[in-house]
Short mmCIF file of C-alpha atoms in Angstrom, two decimals:
data_model
loop_
_atom_site.label_atom_id
_atom_site.label_comp_id
_atom_site.label_asym_id
_atom_site.label_seq_id
_atom_site.Cartn_x
_atom_site.Cartn_y
_atom_site.Cartn_z
CA UNK A 1 0.03 -0.03 0.00
CA UNK A 2 1.19 3.59 -0.72
CA UNK A 3 0.71 5.97 2.16
CA UNK A 4 -1.09 9.18 2.02
CA UNK A 5 0.20 11.15 4.96
CA UNK A 6 -2.11 13.48 6.68
CA UNK A 7 -0.58 15.92 9.16
CA UNK A 8 -2.78 17.80 11.78
CA UNK A 9 -1.17 20.55 13.89
CA UNK A 10 -2.73 22.04 16.97
CA UNK A 11 -2.26 23.91 20.22
CA UNK A 12 -1.98 21.56 23.14
CA UNK A 13 -1.72 23.32 26.52
CA UNK A 14 -1.28 21.34 29.80
CA UNK A 15 -2.76 18.40 27.88
CA UNK A 16 -5.76 20.24 26.56
CA UNK A 17 -6.64 21.81 23.44
CA UNK A 18 -9.51 24.04 22.42
CA UNK A 19 -13.11 22.94 21.41
CA UNK A 20 -12.43 24.05 17.75
CA UNK A 21 -9.28 21.93 17.47
CA UNK A 22 -10.90 19.03 19.42
CA UNK A 23 -13.94 19.02 17.20
CA UNK A 24 -11.74 19.39 14.05
CA UNK A 25 -9.72 16.39 15.31
CA UNK A 26 -12.84 14.25 15.56
CA UNK A 27 -14.14 15.28 12.16
CA UNK A 28 -10.67 14.44 10.67
CA UNK A 29 -10.46 11.05 12.22
CA UNK A 30 -13.92 10.08 10.79
CA UNK A 31 -12.85 11.22 7.39
CA UNK A 32 -9.61 9.28 7.68
CA UNK A 33 -11.54 6.16 8.48
CA UNK A 34 -13.86 6.74 5.26
CA UNK A 35 -10.97 7.57 3.06
CA UNK A 36 -9.27 4.36 4.31
CA UNK A 37 -12.24 2.27 3.18
CA UNK A 38 -12.59 4.15 -0.18
CA UNK A 39 -9.07 4.12 -1.03
CA UNK A 40 -8.16 0.68 0.02
CA UNK A 41 -9.05 -0.94 -3.33
CA UNK A 42 -6.85 1.71 -5.12
CA UNK A 43 -3.79 0.72 -2.85
CA UNK A 44 -3.52 3.92 -1.00
CA UNK A 45 -3.55 4.11 2.86
CA UNK A 46 -4.21 7.44 4.66
CA UNK A 47 -1.91 7.82 7.62
CA UNK A 48 -2.90 10.40 10.17
CA UNK A 49 -0.23 11.99 12.15
CA UNK A 50 -0.84 14.55 14.88
CA UNK A 51 1.66 17.24 15.92
CA UNK A 52 1.32 19.38 19.11
CA UNK A 53 2.15 23.01 19.08
CA UNK A 54 3.28 24.61 22.26
CA UNK A 55 2.19 27.86 23.60
CA UNK A 56 5.33 29.74 22.45
CA UNK A 57 4.94 28.43 18.85
CA UNK A 58 1.35 29.33 18.90
CA UNK A 59 1.87 32.88 20.06
CA UNK A 60 4.42 33.39 17.21
CA UNK A 61 2.03 32.11 14.55
CA UNK A 62 -1.47 31.29 15.75
CA UNK A 63 -2.55 30.30 12.18
CA UNK A 64 -0.43 27.10 12.38
CA UNK A 65 -2.84 25.64 14.73
CA UNK A 66 -5.54 23.54 13.55
CA UNK A 67 -3.80 23.33 10.26
CA UNK A 68 -4.04 20.18 8.02
CA UNK A 69 -1.65 18.94 5.35
CA UNK A 70 -2.65 16.08 3.07
CA UNK A 71 0.03 14.52 0.86
CA UNK A 72 2.27 17.48 1.32
CA UNK A 73 -0.11 20.13 0.65
CA UNK A 74 -2.26 22.24 2.95
CA UNK A 75 -5.97 21.62 2.88
CA UNK A 76 -6.72 25.23 1.92
CA UNK A 77 -4.51 24.59 -1.21
CA UNK A 78 -6.36 21.40 -2.12
CA UNK A 79 -9.78 23.17 -1.77
CA UNK A 80 -8.98 26.56 -2.99
CA UNK A 81 -9.86 27.93 0.34
CA UNK A 82 -8.98 31.06 2.38
CA UNK A 83 -7.74 31.13 5.85
CA UNK A 84 -9.13 33.56 8.42
CA UNK A 85 -8.84 34.10 12.10
CA UNK A 86 -11.36 34.91 14.91
CA UNK A 87 -11.65 34.58 18.68
CA UNK A 88 -11.73 31.21 20.01
CA UNK A 89 -11.54 30.34 23.76
CA UNK A 90 -9.62 30.01 27.05
CA UNK A 91 -6.96 27.37 25.93
CA UNK A 92 -5.95 29.87 23.03
CA UNK A 93 -5.73 32.76 25.48
CA UNK A 94 -6.24 36.27 23.76
CA UNK A 95 -5.20 34.98 20.46
CA UNK A 96 -7.46 34.59 17.32
CA UNK A 97 -7.59 31.17 15.93
CA UNK A 98 -7.63 29.74 12.46
CA UNK A 99 -10.81 29.48 10.25
CA UNK A 100 -11.18 28.15 6.82
CA UNK A 101 -13.33 29.64 4.26
CA UNK A 102 -14.67 27.46 1.49
CA UNK A 103 -17.06 28.55 -1.10
CA UNK A 104 -18.21 31.65 0.84
CA UNK A 105 -18.75 29.63 4.12
CA UNK A 106 -16.41 30.07 7.12
CA UNK A 107 -15.62 27.08 9.23
CA UNK A 108 -14.21 27.16 12.74
CA UNK A 109 -14.40 23.35 12.97
CA UNK A 110 -13.47 21.96 9.53
CA UNK A 111 -16.18 19.47 8.75
CA UNK A 112 -15.40 15.75 7.71
CA UNK A 113 -16.69 16.27 4.01
CA UNK A 114 -14.16 18.89 3.44
CA UNK A 115 -11.36 16.47 4.56
CA UNK A 116 -12.86 13.71 2.43
CA UNK A 117 -12.86 16.00 -0.66
CA UNK A 118 -9.27 17.14 -0.24
CA UNK A 119 -8.05 13.53 0.60
CA UNK A 120 -9.91 12.30 -2.77
CA UNK A 121 -8.13 14.93 -4.61
CA UNK A 122 -4.72 13.96 -3.18
CA UNK A 123 -5.46 10.29 -3.84
CA UNK A 124 -6.32 11.11 -7.50
CA UNK A 125 -3.19 13.02 -7.95
CA UNK A 126 -1.11 10.12 -6.29
CA UNK A 127 -2.73 7.64 -8.97
CA UNK A 128 -2.21 10.13 -11.81
CA UNK A 129 1.66 10.67 -10.73
CA UNK A 130 1.97 6.91 -10.38
CA UNK A 131 0.83 6.26 -14.00
CA UNK A 132 2.79 9.35 -15.54
CA UNK A 133 6.00 8.76 -17.50
CA UNK A 134 7.97 11.04 -14.99
CA UNK A 135 7.25 8.41 -12.20
CA UNK A 136 8.99 9.25 -9.08
CA UNK A 137 9.26 12.92 -9.70
CA UNK A 138 6.96 15.56 -7.90
CA UNK A 139 6.49 19.21 -8.38
CA UNK A 140 5.46 21.66 -5.86
CA UNK A 141 3.82 24.96 -6.68
CA UNK A 142 4.02 27.56 -4.11
CA UNK A 143 0.70 29.10 -3.06
CA UNK A 144 -0.14 32.70 -4.18
CA UNK A 145 0.03 33.97 -0.69
CA UNK A 146 3.92 33.05 -0.52
CA UNK A 147 3.44 30.95 2.45
CA UNK A 148 6.05 28.14 3.05
CA UNK A 149 5.02 24.54 2.07
CA UNK A 150 5.26 21.97 4.85
CA UNK A 151 7.83 19.32 4.07
CA UNK A 152 6.84 15.61 3.57
CA UNK A 153 8.39 14.38 6.87
CA UNK A 154 7.68 15.35 10.59
CA UNK A 155 11.40 15.59 11.25
CA UNK A 156 11.64 18.49 8.72
CA UNK A 157 8.55 20.06 10.17
CA UNK A 158 10.10 20.03 13.48
CA UNK A 159 13.15 21.78 12.24
CA UNK A 160 10.89 24.86 11.70
CA UNK A 161 10.28 25.18 7.90
CA UNK A 162 6.58 25.59 8.45
CA UNK A 163 6.90 28.39 10.88
#
C-alpha cells in the first residue's frame, strides 16, 4: 500500500486543546476512516499523524494551529480555500484562531466532508503521478500567498520550515 500522509497540527496546553481543534480532530478521524475504506481498493492508505504546537509557537504564529496537510499540501490549497482568524476560547488565550473559508462559508471546525474532498483530490493526484512517464518525480507549486509549504516528513517540520 502507498501511504497518503495526513498531518494535523494544533495547540496543546497542559494536555488540553480548544473545542475548535478538538472537534476538528474528531471530524478528521472520521474522514480518515472513510478515506481508508474508499482508497483501500486503489492501494492507498491514509496515515494520520498529529503534531502538538506549544504555547510559544502558537503565540508566534497562531495560524499554524488546527492546520492540516494532506499528501504534502495544505487543505486550503487542495480546496482553494482562504484562511481567516477569529476569537476562540480559554486554551488559546487572547489570540485569534484559525478558520477556513470554502465557497463563501467560514468554518471554525473543519467538517469531515471537506477532509474527504481534499483526500480524494490528493489520492487522484497520487494515482495520476504513479501512471505518468515521469514517475518518482514530484512538483510543488508555491501558493499565491507566498506561504512556505510543509515538508513531507515530521522531522523536517520540527526543524521549523513551517513556521
